[in-house]
mmCIF file of C-alpha atoms in Angstrom:
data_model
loop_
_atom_site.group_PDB
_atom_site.id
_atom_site.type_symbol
_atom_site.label_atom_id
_atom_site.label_comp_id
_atom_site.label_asym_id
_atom_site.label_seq_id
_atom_site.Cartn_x
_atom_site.Cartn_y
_atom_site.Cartn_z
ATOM 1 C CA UNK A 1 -14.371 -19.192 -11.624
ATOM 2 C CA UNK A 2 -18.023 -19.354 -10.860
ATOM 3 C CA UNK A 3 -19.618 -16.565 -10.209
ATOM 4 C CA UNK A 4 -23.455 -15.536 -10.585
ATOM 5 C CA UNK A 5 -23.538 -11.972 -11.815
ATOM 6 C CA UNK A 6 -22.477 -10.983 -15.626
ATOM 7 C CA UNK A 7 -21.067 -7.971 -13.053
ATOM 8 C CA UNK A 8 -18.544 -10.084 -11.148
ATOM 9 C CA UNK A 9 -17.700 -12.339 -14.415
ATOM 10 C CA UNK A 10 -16.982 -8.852 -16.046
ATOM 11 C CA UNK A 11 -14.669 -7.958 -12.950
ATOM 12 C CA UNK A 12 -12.955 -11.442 -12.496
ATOM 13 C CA UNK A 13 -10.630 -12.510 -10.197
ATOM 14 C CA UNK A 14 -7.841 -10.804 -11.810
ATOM 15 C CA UNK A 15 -8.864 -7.411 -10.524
ATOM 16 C CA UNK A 16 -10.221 -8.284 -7.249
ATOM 17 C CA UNK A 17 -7.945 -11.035 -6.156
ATOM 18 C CA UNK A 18 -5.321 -9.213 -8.148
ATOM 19 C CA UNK A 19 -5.003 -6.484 -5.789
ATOM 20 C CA UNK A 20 -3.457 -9.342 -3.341
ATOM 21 C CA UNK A 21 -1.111 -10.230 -5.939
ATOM 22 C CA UNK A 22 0.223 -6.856 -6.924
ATOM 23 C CA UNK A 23 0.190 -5.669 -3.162
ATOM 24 C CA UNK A 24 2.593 -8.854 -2.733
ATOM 25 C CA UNK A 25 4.843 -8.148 -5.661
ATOM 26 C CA UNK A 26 5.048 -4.729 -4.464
ATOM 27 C CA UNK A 27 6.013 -5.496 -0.995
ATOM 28 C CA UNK A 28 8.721 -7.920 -2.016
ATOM 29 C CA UNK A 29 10.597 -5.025 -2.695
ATOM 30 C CA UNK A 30 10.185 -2.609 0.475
ATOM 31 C CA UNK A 31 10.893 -6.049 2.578
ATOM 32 C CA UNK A 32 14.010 -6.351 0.507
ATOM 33 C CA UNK A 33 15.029 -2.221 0.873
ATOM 34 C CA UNK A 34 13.006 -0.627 3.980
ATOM 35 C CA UNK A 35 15.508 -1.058 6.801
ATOM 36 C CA UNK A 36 18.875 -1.099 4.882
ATOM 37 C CA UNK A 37 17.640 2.498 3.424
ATOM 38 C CA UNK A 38 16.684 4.067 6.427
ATOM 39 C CA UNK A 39 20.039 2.563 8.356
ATOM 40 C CA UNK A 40 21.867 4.950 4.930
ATOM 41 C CA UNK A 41 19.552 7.515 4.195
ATOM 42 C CA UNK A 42 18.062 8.799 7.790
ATOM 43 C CA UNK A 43 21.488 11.003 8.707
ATOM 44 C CA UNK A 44 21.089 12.793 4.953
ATOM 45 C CA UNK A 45 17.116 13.154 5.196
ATOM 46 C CA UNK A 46 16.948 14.974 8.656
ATOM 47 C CA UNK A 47 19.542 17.315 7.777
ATOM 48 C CA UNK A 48 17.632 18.063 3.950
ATOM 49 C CA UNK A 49 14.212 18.265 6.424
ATOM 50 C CA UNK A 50 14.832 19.945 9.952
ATOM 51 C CA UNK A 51 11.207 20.706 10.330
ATOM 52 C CA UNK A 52 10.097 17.162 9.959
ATOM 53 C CA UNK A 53 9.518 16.115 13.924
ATOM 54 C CA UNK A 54 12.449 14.283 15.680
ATOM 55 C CA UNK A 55 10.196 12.040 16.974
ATOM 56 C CA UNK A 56 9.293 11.021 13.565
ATOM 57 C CA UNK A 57 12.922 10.580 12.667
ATOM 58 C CA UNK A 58 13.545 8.505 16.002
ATOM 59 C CA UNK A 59 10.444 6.258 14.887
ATOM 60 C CA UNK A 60 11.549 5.556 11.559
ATOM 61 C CA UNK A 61 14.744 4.934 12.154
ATOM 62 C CA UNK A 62 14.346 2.661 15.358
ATOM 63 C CA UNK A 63 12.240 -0.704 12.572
ATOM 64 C CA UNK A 64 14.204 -3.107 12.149
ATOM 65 C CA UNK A 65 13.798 -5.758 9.081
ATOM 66 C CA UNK A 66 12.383 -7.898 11.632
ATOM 67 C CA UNK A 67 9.862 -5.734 12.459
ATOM 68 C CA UNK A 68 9.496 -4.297 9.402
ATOM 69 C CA UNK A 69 8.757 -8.048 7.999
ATOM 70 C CA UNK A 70 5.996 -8.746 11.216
ATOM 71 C CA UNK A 71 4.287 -5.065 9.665
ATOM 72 C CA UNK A 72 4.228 -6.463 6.275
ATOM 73 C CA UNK A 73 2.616 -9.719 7.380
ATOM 74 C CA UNK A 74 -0.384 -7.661 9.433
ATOM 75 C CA UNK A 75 -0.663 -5.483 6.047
ATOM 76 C CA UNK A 76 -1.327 -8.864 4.093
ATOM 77 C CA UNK A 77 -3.933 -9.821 6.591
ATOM 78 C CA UNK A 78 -5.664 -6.447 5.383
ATOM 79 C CA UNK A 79 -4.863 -6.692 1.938
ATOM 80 C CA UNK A 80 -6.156 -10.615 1.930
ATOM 81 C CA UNK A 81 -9.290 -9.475 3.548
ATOM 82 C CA UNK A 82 -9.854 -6.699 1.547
ATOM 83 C CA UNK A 83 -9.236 -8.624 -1.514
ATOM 84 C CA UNK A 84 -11.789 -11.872 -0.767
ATOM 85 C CA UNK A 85 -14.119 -9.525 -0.278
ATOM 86 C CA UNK A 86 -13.943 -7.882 -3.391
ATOM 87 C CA UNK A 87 -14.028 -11.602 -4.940
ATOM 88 C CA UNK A 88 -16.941 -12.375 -3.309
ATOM 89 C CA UNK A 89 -19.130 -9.114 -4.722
ATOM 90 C CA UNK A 90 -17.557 -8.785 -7.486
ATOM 91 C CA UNK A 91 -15.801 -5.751 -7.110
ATOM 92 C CA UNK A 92 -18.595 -3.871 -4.701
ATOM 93 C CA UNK A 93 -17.328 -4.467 -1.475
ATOM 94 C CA UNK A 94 -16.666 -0.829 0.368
ATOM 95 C CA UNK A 95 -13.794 -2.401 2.335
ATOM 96 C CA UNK A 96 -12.008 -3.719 -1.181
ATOM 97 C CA UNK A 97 -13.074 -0.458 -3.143
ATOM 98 C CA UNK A 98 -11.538 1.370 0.402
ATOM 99 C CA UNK A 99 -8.355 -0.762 -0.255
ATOM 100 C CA UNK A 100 -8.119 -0.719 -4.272
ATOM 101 C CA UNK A 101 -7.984 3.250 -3.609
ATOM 102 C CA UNK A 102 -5.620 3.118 -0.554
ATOM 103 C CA UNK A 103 -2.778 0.607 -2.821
ATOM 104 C CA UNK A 104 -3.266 2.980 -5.859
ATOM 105 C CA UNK A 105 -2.521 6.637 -3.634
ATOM 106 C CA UNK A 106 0.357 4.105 -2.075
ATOM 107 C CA UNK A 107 1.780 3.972 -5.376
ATOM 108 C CA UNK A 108 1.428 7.677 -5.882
ATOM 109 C CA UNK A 109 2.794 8.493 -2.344
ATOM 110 C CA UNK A 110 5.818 6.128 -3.696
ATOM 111 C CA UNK A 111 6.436 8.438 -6.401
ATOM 112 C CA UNK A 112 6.259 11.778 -4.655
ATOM 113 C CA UNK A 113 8.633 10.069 -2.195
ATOM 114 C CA UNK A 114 11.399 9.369 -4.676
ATOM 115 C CA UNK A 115 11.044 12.724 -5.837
ATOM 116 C CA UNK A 116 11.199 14.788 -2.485
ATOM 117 C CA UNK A 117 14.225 12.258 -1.872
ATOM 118 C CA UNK A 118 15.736 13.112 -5.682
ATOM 119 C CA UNK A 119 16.208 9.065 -5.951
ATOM 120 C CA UNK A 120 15.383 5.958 -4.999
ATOM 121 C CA UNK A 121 13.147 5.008 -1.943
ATOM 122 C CA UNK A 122 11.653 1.702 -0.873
ATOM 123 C CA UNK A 123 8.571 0.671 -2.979
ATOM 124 C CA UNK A 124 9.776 3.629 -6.096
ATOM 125 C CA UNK A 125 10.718 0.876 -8.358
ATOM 126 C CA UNK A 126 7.664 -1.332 -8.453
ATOM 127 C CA UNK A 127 5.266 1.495 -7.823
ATOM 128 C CA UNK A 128 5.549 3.106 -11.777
ATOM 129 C CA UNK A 129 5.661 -0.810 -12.879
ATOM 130 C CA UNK A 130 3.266 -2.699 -10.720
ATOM 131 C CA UNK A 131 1.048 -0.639 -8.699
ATOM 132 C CA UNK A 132 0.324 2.613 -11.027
ATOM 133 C CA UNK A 133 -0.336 -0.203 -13.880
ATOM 134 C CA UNK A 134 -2.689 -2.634 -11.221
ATOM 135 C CA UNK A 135 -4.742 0.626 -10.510
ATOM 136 C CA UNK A 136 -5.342 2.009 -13.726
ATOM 137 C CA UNK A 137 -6.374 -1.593 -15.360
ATOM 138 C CA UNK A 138 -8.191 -2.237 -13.038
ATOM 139 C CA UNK A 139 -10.305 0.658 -12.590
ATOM 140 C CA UNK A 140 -11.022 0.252 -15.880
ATOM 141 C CA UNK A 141 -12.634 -3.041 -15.990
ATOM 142 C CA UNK A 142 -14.145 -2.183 -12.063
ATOM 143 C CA UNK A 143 -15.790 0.998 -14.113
ATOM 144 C CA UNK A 144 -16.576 -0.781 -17.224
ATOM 145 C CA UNK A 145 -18.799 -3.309 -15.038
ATOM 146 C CA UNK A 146 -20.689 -0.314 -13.532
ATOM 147 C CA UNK A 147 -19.263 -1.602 -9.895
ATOM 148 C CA UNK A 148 -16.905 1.708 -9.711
ATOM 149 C CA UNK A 149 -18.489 5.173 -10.517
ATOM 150 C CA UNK A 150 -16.394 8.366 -10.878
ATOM 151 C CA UNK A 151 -13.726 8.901 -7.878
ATOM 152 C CA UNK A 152 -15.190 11.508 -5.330
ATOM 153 C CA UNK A 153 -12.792 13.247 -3.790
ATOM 154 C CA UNK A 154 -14.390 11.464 -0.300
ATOM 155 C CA UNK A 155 -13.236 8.214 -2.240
ATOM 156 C CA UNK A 156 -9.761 9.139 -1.966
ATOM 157 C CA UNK A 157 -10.095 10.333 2.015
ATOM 158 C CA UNK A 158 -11.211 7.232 2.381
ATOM 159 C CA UNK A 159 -8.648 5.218 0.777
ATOM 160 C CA UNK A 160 -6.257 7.495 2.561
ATOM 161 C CA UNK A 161 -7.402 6.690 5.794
ATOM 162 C CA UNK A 162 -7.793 2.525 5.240
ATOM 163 C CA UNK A 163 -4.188 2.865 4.123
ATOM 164 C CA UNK A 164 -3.337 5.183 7.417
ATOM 165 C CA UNK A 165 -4.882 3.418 9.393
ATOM 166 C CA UNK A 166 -3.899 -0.119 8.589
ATOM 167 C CA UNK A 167 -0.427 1.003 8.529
ATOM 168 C CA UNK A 168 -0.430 2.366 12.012
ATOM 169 C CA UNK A 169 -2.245 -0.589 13.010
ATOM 170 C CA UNK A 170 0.408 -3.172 11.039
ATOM 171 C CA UNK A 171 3.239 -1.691 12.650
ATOM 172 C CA UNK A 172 1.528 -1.534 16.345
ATOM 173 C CA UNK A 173 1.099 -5.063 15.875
ATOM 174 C CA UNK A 174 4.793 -6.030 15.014
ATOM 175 C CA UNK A 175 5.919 -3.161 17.550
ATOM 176 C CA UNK A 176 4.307 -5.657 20.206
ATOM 177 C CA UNK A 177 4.991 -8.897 18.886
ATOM 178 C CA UNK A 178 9.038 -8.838 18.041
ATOM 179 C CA UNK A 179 8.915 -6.808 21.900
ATOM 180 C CA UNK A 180 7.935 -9.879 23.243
ATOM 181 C CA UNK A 181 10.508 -11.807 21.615
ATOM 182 C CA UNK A 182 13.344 -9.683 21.776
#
């Protein structure tokens, strides 16, 4: 590694390339659970939730794996992105910052999930061993280099919409692509 600043030497690769690596680890599991979940779960869910929106039922039940695989690929465009460019400030980048906080509420959204569910959901698994982990070390060397200052509660609106709207985004672009090839 060669970078200029005792700043980025102090953040390192780990944590800013290392939010590609934990996103990917992550992900290995939802690609491996997403649609054969929702094909089981989706009859028990909308009768535990009647208020939730058929439309939103219809939506999430109608991704297949290979859609649900295209998604995933237009999220590690993002998370690639996001990543080099906290690599190449050392941590400062407002789009990698915006992304750091977007993977570590994913994680927490994981968790709530599995708990409104009362078991198991895609991505509950590796977000307690992976993600939760990622965030906290790393926000602790990203503070301890003075590149991350106390979490704002704007911070996490942010990060919440990078992660909403790359999401919708990722999923309009796989919508479109496995259209055309259907």
């Amino acid at each position: 590694m060669t970078n200029s600043s005792s700043d980025e030497q102090a953040v390192g690769d780990a944590v800013t390339l290392g939010l590609l690596a934990a996103w990917a680890l992550h992900d290995l599991e939802e690609l491996a659970t997403v649609p054969g979940w929702w094909r089981r779960n989706l009859p028990a869910l909308r009768e535990r939730y009647p208020g939730v929106p058929e439309a939103v039922w219809r939506r999430a039940g109608s991704v297949d794996g290979r859609e649900f695989a295209v998604a995933v690929g237009a999220m590690a465009a993002v998370v690639t992105s996001a990543s080099v460019a906290g690599r190449l400030t050392g941590g400062r980048s407002a789009t990698y910052q915006a992304a750091f906080h977007a993977f570590g509420l994913h994680g927490l959204v994981h968790l709530a999930q599995a708990g409104l569910v009362r078991g198991y959901t895609p991505g509950s698994a590796t977000a307690p061993l992976i993600v939760v982990p990622f965030t906290l070390w790393a926000r602790h060397r990203l503070r301890r280099a003075g590149v991350l200052r106390a979490t704002r509660p704007r911070d996490l609106a942010v990060g919440l919409g990078f992660a909403g709207a790359a999401t919708v985004a990722a999923h309009g672009v796989a919508r479109r692509l496995t259209a055309r090839g259907a």
